[in-house]
Coordinates of C-alpha atoms and ligand atoms in Angstrom, one line a residue:
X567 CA -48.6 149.6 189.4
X568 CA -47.7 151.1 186.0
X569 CA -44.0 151.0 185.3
X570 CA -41.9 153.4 183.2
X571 CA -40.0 151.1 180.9
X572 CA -39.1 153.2 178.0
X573 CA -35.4 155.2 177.8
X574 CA -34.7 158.6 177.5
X575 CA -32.7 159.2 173.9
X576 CA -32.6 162.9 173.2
X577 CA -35.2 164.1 175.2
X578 CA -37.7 161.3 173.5
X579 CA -39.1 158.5 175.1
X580 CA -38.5 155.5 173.2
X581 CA -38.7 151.5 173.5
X582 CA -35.6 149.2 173.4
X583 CA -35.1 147.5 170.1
X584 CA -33.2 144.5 171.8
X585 CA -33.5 141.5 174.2
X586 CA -36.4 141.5 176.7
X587 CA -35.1 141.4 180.4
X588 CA -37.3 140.1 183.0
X589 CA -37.3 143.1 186.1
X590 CA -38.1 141.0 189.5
X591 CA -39.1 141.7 192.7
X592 CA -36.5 139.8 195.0
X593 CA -38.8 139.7 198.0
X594 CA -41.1 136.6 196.2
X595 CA -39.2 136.3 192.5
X596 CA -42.5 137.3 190.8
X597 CA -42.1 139.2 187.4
X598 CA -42.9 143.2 187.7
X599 CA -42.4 144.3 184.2
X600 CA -40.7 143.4 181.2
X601 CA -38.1 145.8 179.1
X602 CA -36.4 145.8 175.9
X603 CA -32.3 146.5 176.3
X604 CA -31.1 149.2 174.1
X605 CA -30.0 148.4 170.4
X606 CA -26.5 149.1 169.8
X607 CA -27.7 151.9 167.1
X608 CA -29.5 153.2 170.1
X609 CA -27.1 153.5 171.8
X610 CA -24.6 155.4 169.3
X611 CA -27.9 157.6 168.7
X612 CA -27.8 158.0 172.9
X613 CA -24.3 159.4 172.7
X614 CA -24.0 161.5 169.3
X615 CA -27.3 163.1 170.8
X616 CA -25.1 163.9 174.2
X617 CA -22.5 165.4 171.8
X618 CA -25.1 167.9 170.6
X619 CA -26.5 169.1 173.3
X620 CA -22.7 169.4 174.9
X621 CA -22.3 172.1 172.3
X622 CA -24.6 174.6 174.2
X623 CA -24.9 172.9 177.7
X624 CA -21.0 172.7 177.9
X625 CA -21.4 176.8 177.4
X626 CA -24.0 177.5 180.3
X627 CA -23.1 179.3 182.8
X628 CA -22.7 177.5 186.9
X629 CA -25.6 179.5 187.8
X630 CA -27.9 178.6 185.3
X631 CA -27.1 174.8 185.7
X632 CA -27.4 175.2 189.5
X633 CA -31.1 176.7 189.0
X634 CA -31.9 173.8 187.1
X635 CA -30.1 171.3 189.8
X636 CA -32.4 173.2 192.4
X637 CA -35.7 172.3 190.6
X638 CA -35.0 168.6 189.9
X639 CA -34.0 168.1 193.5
X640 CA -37.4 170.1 194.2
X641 CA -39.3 167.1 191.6
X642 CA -37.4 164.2 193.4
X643 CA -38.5 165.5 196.9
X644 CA -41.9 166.4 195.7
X645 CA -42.0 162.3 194.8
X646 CA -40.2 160.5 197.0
X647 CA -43.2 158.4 198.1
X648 CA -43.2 156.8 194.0
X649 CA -39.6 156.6 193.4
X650 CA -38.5 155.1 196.8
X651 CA -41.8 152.2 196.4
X652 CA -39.8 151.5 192.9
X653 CA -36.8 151.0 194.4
X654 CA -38.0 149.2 196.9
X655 CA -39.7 146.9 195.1
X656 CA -37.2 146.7 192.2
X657 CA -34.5 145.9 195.0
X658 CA -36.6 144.1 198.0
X659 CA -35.5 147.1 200.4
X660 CA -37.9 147.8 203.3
X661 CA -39.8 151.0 201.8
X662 CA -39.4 152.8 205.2
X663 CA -35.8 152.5 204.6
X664 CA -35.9 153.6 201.0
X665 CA -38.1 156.7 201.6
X666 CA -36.0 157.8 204.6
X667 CA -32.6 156.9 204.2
X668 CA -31.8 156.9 200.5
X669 CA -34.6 159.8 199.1
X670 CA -33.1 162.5 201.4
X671 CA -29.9 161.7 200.6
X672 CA -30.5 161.7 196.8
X673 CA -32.3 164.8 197.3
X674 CA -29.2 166.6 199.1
X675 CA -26.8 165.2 196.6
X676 CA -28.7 167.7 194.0
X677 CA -28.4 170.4 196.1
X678 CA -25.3 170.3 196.9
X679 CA -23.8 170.0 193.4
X680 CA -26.5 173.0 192.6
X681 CA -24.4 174.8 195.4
X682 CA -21.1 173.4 194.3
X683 CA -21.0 174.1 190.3
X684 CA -20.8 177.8 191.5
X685 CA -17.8 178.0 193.9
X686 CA -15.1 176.0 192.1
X687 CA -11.4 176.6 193.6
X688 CA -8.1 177.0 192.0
X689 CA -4.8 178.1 191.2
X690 CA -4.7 181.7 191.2
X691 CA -3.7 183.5 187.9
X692 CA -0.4 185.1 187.9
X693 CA 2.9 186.3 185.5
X694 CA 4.6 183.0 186.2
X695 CA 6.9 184.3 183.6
X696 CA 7.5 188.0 182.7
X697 CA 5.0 189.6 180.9
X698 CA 2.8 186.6 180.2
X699 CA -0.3 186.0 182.4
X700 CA -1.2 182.2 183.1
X701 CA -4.6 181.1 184.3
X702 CA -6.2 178.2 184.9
X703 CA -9.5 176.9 183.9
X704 CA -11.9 174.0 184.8
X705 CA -13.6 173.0 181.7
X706 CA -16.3 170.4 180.8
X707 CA -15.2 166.8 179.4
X708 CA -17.6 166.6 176.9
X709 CA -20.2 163.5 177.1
X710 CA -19.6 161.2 180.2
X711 CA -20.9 157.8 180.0
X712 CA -22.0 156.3 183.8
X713 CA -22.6 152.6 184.5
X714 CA -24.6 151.9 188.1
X715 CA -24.9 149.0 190.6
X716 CA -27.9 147.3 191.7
X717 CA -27.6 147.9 195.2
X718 CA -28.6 151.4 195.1
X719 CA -29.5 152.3 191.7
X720 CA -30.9 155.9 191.8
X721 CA -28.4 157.0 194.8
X722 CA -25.8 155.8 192.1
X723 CA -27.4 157.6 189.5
X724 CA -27.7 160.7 191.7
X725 CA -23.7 160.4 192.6
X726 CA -22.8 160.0 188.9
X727 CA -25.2 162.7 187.3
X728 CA -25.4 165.4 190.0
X729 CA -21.3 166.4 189.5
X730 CA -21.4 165.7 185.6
X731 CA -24.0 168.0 184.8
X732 CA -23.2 170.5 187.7
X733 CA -19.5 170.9 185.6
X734 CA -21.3 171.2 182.4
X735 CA -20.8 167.9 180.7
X736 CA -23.7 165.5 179.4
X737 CA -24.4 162.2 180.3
X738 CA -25.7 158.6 178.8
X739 CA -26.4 156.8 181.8
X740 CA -27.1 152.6 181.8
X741 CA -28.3 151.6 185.2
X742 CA -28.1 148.2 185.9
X743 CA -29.9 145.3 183.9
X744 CA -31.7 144.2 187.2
X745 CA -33.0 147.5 188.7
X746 CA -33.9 150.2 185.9
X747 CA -37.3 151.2 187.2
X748 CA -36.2 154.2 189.5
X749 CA -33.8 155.8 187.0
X750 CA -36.6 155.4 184.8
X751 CA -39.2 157.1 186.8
X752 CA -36.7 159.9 187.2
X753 CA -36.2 160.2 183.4
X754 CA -39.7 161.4 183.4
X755 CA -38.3 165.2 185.8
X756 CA -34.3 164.8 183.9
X757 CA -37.0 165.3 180.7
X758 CA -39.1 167.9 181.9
X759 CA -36.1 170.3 183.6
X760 CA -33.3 169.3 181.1
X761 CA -32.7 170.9 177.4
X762 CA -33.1 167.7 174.9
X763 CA -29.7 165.2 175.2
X764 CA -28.1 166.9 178.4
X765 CA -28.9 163.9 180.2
X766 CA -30.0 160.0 178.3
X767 CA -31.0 157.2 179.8
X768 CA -30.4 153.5 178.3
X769 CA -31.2 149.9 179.6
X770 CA -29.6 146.9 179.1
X771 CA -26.8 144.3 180.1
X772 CA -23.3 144.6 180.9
X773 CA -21.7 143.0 178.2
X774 CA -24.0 144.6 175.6
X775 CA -25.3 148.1 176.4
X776 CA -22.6 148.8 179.2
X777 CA -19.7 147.6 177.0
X778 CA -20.8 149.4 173.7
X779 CA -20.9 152.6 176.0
X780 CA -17.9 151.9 177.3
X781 CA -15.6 151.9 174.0
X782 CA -17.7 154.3 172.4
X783 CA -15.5 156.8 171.1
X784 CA -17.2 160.1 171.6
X785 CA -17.3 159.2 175.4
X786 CA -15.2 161.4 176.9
X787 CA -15.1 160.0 180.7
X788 CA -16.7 156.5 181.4
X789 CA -17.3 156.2 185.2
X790 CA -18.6 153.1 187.2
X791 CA -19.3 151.7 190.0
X792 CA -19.7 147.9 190.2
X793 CA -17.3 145.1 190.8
X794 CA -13.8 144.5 190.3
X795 CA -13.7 142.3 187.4
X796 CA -16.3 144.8 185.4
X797 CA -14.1 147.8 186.2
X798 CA -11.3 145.6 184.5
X799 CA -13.6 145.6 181.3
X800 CA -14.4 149.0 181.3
X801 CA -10.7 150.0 181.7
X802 CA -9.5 147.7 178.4
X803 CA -12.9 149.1 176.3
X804 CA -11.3 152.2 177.7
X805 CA -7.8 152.2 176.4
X806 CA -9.1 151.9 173.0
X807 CA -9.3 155.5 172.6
X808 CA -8.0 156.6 176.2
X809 CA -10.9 158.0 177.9
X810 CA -11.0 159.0 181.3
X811 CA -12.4 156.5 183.8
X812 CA -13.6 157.3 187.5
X813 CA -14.0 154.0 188.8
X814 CA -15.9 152.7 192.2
X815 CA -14.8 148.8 193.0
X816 CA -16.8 147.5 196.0
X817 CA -15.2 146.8 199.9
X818 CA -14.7 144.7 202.3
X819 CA -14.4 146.8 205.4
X820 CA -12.1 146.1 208.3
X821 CA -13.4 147.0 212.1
X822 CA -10.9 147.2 214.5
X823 CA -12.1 146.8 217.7
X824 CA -9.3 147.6 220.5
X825 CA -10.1 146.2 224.5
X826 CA -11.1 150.0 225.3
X827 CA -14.1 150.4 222.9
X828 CA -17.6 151.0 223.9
X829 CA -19.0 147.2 223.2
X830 CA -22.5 147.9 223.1
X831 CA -22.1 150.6 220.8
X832 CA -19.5 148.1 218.6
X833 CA -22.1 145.9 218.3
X834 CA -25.1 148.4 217.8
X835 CA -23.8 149.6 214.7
X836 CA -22.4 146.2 213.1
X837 CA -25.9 145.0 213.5
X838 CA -27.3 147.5 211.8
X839 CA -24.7 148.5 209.0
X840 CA -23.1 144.9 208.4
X841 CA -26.5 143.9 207.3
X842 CA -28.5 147.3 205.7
X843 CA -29.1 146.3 202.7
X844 CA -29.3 142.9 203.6
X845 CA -24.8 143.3 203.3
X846 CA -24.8 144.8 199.7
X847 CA -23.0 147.6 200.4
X848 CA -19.6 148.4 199.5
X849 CA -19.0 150.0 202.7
X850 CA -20.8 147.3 205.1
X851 CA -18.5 146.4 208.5
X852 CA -18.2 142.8 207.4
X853 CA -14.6 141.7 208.9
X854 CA -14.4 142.5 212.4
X855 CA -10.6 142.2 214.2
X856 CA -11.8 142.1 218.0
X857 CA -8.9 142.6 220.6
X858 CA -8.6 139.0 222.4
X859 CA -9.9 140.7 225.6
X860 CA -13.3 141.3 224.1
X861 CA -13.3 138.8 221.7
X862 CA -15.8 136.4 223.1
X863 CA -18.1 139.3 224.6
X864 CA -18.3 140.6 221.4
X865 CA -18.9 137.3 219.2
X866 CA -21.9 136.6 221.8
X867 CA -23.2 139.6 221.9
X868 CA -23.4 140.3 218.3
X869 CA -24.6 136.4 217.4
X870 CA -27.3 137.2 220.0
X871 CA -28.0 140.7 218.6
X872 CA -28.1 139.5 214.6
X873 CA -30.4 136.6 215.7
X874 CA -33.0 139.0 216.3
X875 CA -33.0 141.2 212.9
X876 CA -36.4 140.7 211.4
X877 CA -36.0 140.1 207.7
X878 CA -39.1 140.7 205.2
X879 CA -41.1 142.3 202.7
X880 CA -41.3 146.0 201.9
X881 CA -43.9 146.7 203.9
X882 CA -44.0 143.7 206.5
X883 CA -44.2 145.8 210.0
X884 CA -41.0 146.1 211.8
X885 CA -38.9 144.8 208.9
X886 CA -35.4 145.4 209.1
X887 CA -33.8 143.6 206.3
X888 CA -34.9 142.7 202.4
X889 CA -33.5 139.6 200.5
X890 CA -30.7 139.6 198.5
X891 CA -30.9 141.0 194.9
X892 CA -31.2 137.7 192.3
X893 CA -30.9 134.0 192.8
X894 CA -27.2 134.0 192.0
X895 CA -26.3 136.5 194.5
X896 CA -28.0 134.0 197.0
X897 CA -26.0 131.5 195.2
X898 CA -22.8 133.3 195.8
X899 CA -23.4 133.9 199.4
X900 CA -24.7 130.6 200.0
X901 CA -21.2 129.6 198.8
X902 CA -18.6 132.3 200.7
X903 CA -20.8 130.7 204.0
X904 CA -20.8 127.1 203.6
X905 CA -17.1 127.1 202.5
X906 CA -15.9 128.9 205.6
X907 CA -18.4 126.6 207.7
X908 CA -16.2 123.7 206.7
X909 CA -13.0 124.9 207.7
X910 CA -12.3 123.4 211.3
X911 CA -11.7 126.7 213.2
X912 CA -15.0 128.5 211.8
X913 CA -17.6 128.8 213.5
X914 CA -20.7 130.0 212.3
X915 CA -22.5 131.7 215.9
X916 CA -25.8 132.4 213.9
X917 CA -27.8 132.5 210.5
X918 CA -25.9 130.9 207.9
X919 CA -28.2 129.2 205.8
X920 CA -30.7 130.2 202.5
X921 CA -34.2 131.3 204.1
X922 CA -36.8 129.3 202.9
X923 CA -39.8 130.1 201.6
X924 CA -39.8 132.8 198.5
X925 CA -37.8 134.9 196.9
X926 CA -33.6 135.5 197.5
X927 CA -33.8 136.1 201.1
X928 CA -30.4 134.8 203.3
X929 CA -30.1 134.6 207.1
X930 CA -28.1 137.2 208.6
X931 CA -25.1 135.8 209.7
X932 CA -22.3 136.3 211.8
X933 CA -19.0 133.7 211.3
X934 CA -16.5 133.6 214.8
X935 CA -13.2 132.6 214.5
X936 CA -11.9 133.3 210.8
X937 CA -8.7 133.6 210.2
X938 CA -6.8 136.3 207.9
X939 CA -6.4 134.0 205.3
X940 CA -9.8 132.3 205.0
X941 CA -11.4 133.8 202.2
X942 CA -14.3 135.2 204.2
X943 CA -11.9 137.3 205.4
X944 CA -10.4 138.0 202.3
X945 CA -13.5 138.7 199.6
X946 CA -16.2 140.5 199.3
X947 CA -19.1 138.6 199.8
X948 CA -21.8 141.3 199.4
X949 CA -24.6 139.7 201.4
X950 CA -25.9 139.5 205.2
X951 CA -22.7 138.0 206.5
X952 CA -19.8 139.5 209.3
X953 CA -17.0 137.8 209.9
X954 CA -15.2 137.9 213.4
X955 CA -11.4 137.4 213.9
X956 CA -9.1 137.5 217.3
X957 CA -6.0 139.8 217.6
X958 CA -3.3 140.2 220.2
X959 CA -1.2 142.7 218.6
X960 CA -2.3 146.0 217.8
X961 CA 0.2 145.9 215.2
X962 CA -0.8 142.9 213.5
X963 CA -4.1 144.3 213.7
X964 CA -3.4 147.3 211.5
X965 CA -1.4 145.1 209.2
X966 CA -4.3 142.3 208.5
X967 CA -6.8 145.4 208.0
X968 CA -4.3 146.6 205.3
X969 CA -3.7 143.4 203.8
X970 CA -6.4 143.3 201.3
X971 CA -6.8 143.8 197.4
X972 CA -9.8 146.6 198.8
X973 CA -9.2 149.9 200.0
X974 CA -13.0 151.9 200.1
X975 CA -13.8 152.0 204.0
X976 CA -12.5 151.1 207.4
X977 CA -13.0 151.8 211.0
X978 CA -11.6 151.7 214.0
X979 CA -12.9 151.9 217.9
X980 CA -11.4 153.1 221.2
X981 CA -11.8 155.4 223.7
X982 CA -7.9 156.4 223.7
X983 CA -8.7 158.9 220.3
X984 CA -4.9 159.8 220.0
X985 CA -4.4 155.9 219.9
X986 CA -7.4 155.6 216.7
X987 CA -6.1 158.8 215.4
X988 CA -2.7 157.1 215.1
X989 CA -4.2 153.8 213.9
X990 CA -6.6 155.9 211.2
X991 CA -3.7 157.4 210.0
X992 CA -1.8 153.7 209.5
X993 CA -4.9 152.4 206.9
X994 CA -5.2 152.0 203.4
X995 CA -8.3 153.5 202.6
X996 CA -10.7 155.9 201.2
X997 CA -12.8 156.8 204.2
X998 CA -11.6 155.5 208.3
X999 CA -14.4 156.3 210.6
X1000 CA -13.7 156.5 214.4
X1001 CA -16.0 155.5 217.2
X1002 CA -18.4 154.9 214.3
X1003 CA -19.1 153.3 210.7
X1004 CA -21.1 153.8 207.6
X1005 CA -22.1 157.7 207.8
X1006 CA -21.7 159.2 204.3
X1007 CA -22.1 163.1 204.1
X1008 CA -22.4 164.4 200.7
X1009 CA -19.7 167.2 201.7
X1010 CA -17.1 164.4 201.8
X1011 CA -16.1 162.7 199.5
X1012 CA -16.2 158.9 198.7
X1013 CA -14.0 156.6 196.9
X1014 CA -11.4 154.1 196.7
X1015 CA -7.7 152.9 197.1
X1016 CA -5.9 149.8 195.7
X1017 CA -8.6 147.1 193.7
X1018 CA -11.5 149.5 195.3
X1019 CA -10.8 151.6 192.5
X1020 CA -10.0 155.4 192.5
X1021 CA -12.6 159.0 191.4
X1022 CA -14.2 160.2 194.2
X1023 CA -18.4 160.1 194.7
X1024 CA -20.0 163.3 196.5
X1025 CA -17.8 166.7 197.8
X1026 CA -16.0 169.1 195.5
X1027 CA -13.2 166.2 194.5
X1028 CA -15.8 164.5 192.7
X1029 CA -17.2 168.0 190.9
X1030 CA -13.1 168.4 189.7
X1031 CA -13.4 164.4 188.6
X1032 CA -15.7 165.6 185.9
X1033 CA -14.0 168.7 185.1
X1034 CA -10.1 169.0 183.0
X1035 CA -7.9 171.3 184.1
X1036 CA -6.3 173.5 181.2
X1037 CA -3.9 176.1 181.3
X1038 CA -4.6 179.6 179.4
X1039 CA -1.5 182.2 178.9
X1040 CA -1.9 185.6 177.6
X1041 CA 1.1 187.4 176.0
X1042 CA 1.1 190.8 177.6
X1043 CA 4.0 192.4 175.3
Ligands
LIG1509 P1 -21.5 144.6 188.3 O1 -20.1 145.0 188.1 O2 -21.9 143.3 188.0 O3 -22.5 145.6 187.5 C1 -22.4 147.0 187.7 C2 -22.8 147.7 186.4 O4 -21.8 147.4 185.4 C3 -24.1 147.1 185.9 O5 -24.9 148.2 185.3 C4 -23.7 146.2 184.8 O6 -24.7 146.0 183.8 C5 -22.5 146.9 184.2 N1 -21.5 146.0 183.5 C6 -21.3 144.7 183.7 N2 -20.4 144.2 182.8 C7 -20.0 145.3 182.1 C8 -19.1 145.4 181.0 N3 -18.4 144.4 180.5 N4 -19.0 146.6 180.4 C9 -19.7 147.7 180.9 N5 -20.6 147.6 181.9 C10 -20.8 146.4 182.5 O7 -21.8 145.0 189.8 P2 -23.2 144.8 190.6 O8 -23.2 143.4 190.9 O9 -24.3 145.5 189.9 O10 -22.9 145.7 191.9 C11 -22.2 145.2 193.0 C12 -20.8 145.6 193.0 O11 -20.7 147.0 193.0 C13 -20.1 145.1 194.2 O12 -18.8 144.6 193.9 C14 -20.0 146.4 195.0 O13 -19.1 146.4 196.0 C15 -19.8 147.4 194.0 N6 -20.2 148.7 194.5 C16 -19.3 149.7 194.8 C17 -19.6 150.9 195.3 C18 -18.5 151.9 195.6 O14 -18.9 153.1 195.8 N7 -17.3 151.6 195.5 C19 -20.9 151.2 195.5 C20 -21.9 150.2 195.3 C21 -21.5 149.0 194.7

C-alpha cells in the first residue's frame, strides 16, 4: 500500500526536514512507512501561512464555509473504504469497526458543523442604555493550533477542524507522532476543497512539533486532547502569550450499578464498550460500583462474558478487539494489572496477562474486588481492563464515583429512573448516561470537568469554543 507521508503547509505538499519516525502497525510491530517530523521553520512557515489565509477565510460568509463543509464530508464518505484501512492499520482497529463506527461518525461531524456555522444563537441587540444600540457578535479567533490522540486520530481531527473552520478560523493541526497516516490521506480532500493555508497539516512529536505549536505566538487558541500531564505543557507553553486553550484530558468512567438494573444488559454493554478499542477510550466503563446484591452475579457474568471476546487482526473474521497502540502502552497496562493482582483483596476473574505471540496485543481483563483506593480504581489505565468494586450505600456509591481527579463520563443503571435521575444529577461529570454508556451524538456536546479538562467536542458549545464573543455599540444621538 502507498502511504501519504508528506504535510500539508500552505496548500503544498511537502517533506519533513526533521527526525524520521517509524509508523507501525500494532497488530504484528512490523514497520508501514517511514516520515520526516516537521522542522521547527516548518512549522512557523505552517502558522504565518494560517495567518494569511485567516485574512480572507476569517471574512467568508457561514454559508459559503458550510458549502465547502458539505463537499469534504461528501470526499470523506466517497472514501471511507481507504481512510478507515489506514486507520485501521495505523491503530490495529478491526477494519469493520473503523469503516462502520468511526467513518460515519466523522462524516456527520462535517455535516453538522456545515449545518451549524449558519444558525449561531445569541444575545439579542438592544438600547441597553438610552440612545446607544449594543449588539453582540461571534467572531473568528484567528489561527487555532489542534494537537490529536492516537486512539482515534481522524475522529479527533474531525472534532477539532469541523467547529474551527465552520466559525471561520484556520487551523495547523499535528496529529499524533504514532498515527499520522489518516489525517494525511485526508490532507489530500482539505487540499482539493480548501483555499491555500485555511487548513495545514504537520507531523511530528510532542515535545518538538506539538510544543513549538503550542507557544507559538500567532496561535490564537491551542486545543488538545491527550493526557493529563501533556495538557499541563500545553497550558504553561500557553501562558507565555495567553492563548486560549480548549483542552480534552482522558477518563476513567464510573458505572453504578444499583440491585434494580437490568444485569444482562449491564454486562452487554461493559463487554462491549469497556474494551472497544481494545480500552483506549477516554470514555470506556472501566470502574464498575455493583450494589452488594448483584455483585457476585455480575463479576461472573461479565468474567464469563470478557473471556469470550475474540481479539485479532484487522481483518481476522469475527474479531472484536485490536492490540494496544505501542509497546509501552502494553508496558503501562501490563503494570496498572499486575500491581492490583498483588494486592490481597484483588482478584483478577479473567485475562490479565500480555498476549503472546506479535505485536501489542493485552488480554481483556476484568479485576473483582478493588477497592476505592487501589489505584486501578483510581487511574486511567487506557487498555482492555474493568475493574469491579462492592457497594452497600447508595450514598457512598455516588461519593467514590465523584471522588476522582477525572470528570469526562459516567453512568448509572436502574430501573427506578427518578432514583438515576436523582443520582445523574449528584455526579461530577461531563456526560452521565442512564440505562446505557458510551453513545456519543454529534448534537451533544462532549467534554470534561475537574483534571478531564474543560472545551467542549461536537454540538453548538463547541462551534462558540472557537468563536469570541465581542460587544459592538452604536451611538444613536
Ligand atoms: P498524549 O498526551 O501522549 O498525546 C496527545 C497528543 O499530544 C499527541 O499528538 C502528542 O504528540 C502531543 N503532545 C505530547 N506532548 C506534548 C507537548 N509537550 N506539547 C504539545 N503536544 C504534545 O496522549 P495520547 O497518549 O496520544 O492519547 C491518550 C490520552 O488522550 C489519554 O489520556 C486519553 O484519555 C486522552 N483522550 C482524551 C479524550 C477526550 O475527549 N477527553 C479523547 C481521546 C483521548
Amino acid at each position: 500500500m502507498k502511504y501519504q507521508n508528506k504535510m500539508l503547509i500552505n496548500g503544498l505538499f511537502v517533506n519533513g526536514e526533521g527526525n524520521e519516525e517509524n509508523i507501525l502497525n500494532p497488530v504484528n510491530a512490523e514497520i508501514l512507512v517511514q516520515i520526516k517530523e516537521a522542522a521547527l521553520n516548518q512549522v512557523r512557515l505552517a502558522v504565518d501561512s494560517a495567518e494569511d489565509a485567516f485574512n480572507s477565510w476569517g471574512k467568508t460568509t457561514p454559508a459559503e464555509r458550510s458549502e465547502l463543509l458539505l463537499k469534504l464530508a461528501d470526499k470523506i464518505d466517497q472514501n471511507s473504504e481507504t481512510l478507515a484501512r489506514l486507520e485501521s492499520l495505523n491503530c490495529g482497529k478491526p477494519f469493520q469497526a473503523a469503516l462502520e463506527d468511526e467513518l460515519p461518525a466523522i462524516v456527520d461531524t462535517f455535516r453538522f458543523f456545515a449545518g451549524a456555522a449558519r444558525c449561531m444563537t445569541g444575545s439579542a441587540a438592544n438600547e441597553y442604555l438610552p440612545n446607544f444600540t449594543s449588539m453582540i457578535r461571534r467572531d473568528p479567533i484567528g489561527v487555532v493550533g489542534s494537537i490529536t490522540p492516537w486512539n482515534y486520530p481522524l475522529m479527533m481531527a474531525a472534532w477539532k477542524i469541523a467547529p474551527a473552520i465552520a466559525a471561520g478560523n484556520t487551523v495547523v493541526l499535528k496529529p499524533s507522532e504514532m498515527t499520522p497516516l489518516s489525517t494525511l490521506k485526508a490532507a489530500e480532500y482539505f487540499a482539493e476543497i480548501f483555499p491555500p493555508g485555511v487548513i495545514n497539516i504537520i507531523v511530528g512529536r510532542g515535545n518538538t512539533v506539538g510544543a513549538a505549536l503550542a507557544s507559538h505566538p500567532k496561535v490564537r487558541l491551542i486545543s488538545l486532547t491527550g493526557d493529563i500531564s501533556t495538557g499541563k505543557k500545553v497550558l504553561q507553553a500557553a501562558s507565555d502569550n495567553l492563548k486560549k486553550t480548549h483542552l480534552e484530558l482522558g477518563g476513567k468512567a464510573p458505572v453504578i450499578v444499583f440491585d434494580d438494573a437490568d444485569l444482562k444488559e449491564v454486562i452487554e454493554n461493559v463487554r462491549t464498550f469497556g474494551y472497544y478499542n481494545a480500552g483506549q477510550d477516554c470514555t470506556a466503563p472501566c470502574r464498575i460500583y455493583a450494589s452488594s446484591k448483584i455483585y457476585e452475579n455480575l463479576v461472573a457474568d461479565l468474567s464469563s462474558a470478557v473471556s469470550n471476546i475474540k481479539s485479532g487482526g484487522q481483518d481476522e473474521k469475527g474479531v472484536e478487539m485490536g492490540p494496544l497502540i505501542s509497546e509501552r502502552q502494553q508496558e503501562r497496562v501490563a503494570g496498572f494489572v499486575k500491581r492490583a493482582a498483588e494486592l490481597n483483596h484483588i482478584e483478577i476473574t479473567t485475562g490479565g496477562q500480555i498476549d503472546k505471540g506479535t505485536g501489542f496485543f493485552f488480554q481483556p481483563t476484568v479485576i473483582a474486588g478493588a477497592l476505592q483506593e487501589d489505584e486501578i480504581t483510581q487511574k486511567e489505565v487506557f487498555g482492555p481492563v474493568v475493574s469491579v468494586t462492592r457497594f452497600t450505600d447508595p450514598e457512598q456509591a455516588i461519593d467514590w464515583a465523584n471522588d476522582s481527579e477525572y470528570g469526562l463520563a459516567s453512568s448509572v443503571w436502574s430501573k427506578d429512573i427518578a432514583k438515576a435521575m436523582k443520582v445523574s444529577a449528584r455526579l461530577q461529570y461531563g456526560c452521565t448516561w442512564i440505562n446505557t454508556h458510551f453513545m456519543l451524538t454529534t448534537e451533544m456536546p462532549h467534554g470534561g470537568l475537574k483534571a478531564s479538562g474543560y472545551g467542549k467536542d461536537m454540538s453548538v458549545y463547541a462551534l462558540e469554543d472557537y468563536t469570541v464573543i465581542r460587544h459592538v455599540m452604536i451611538n444613536l444621538q
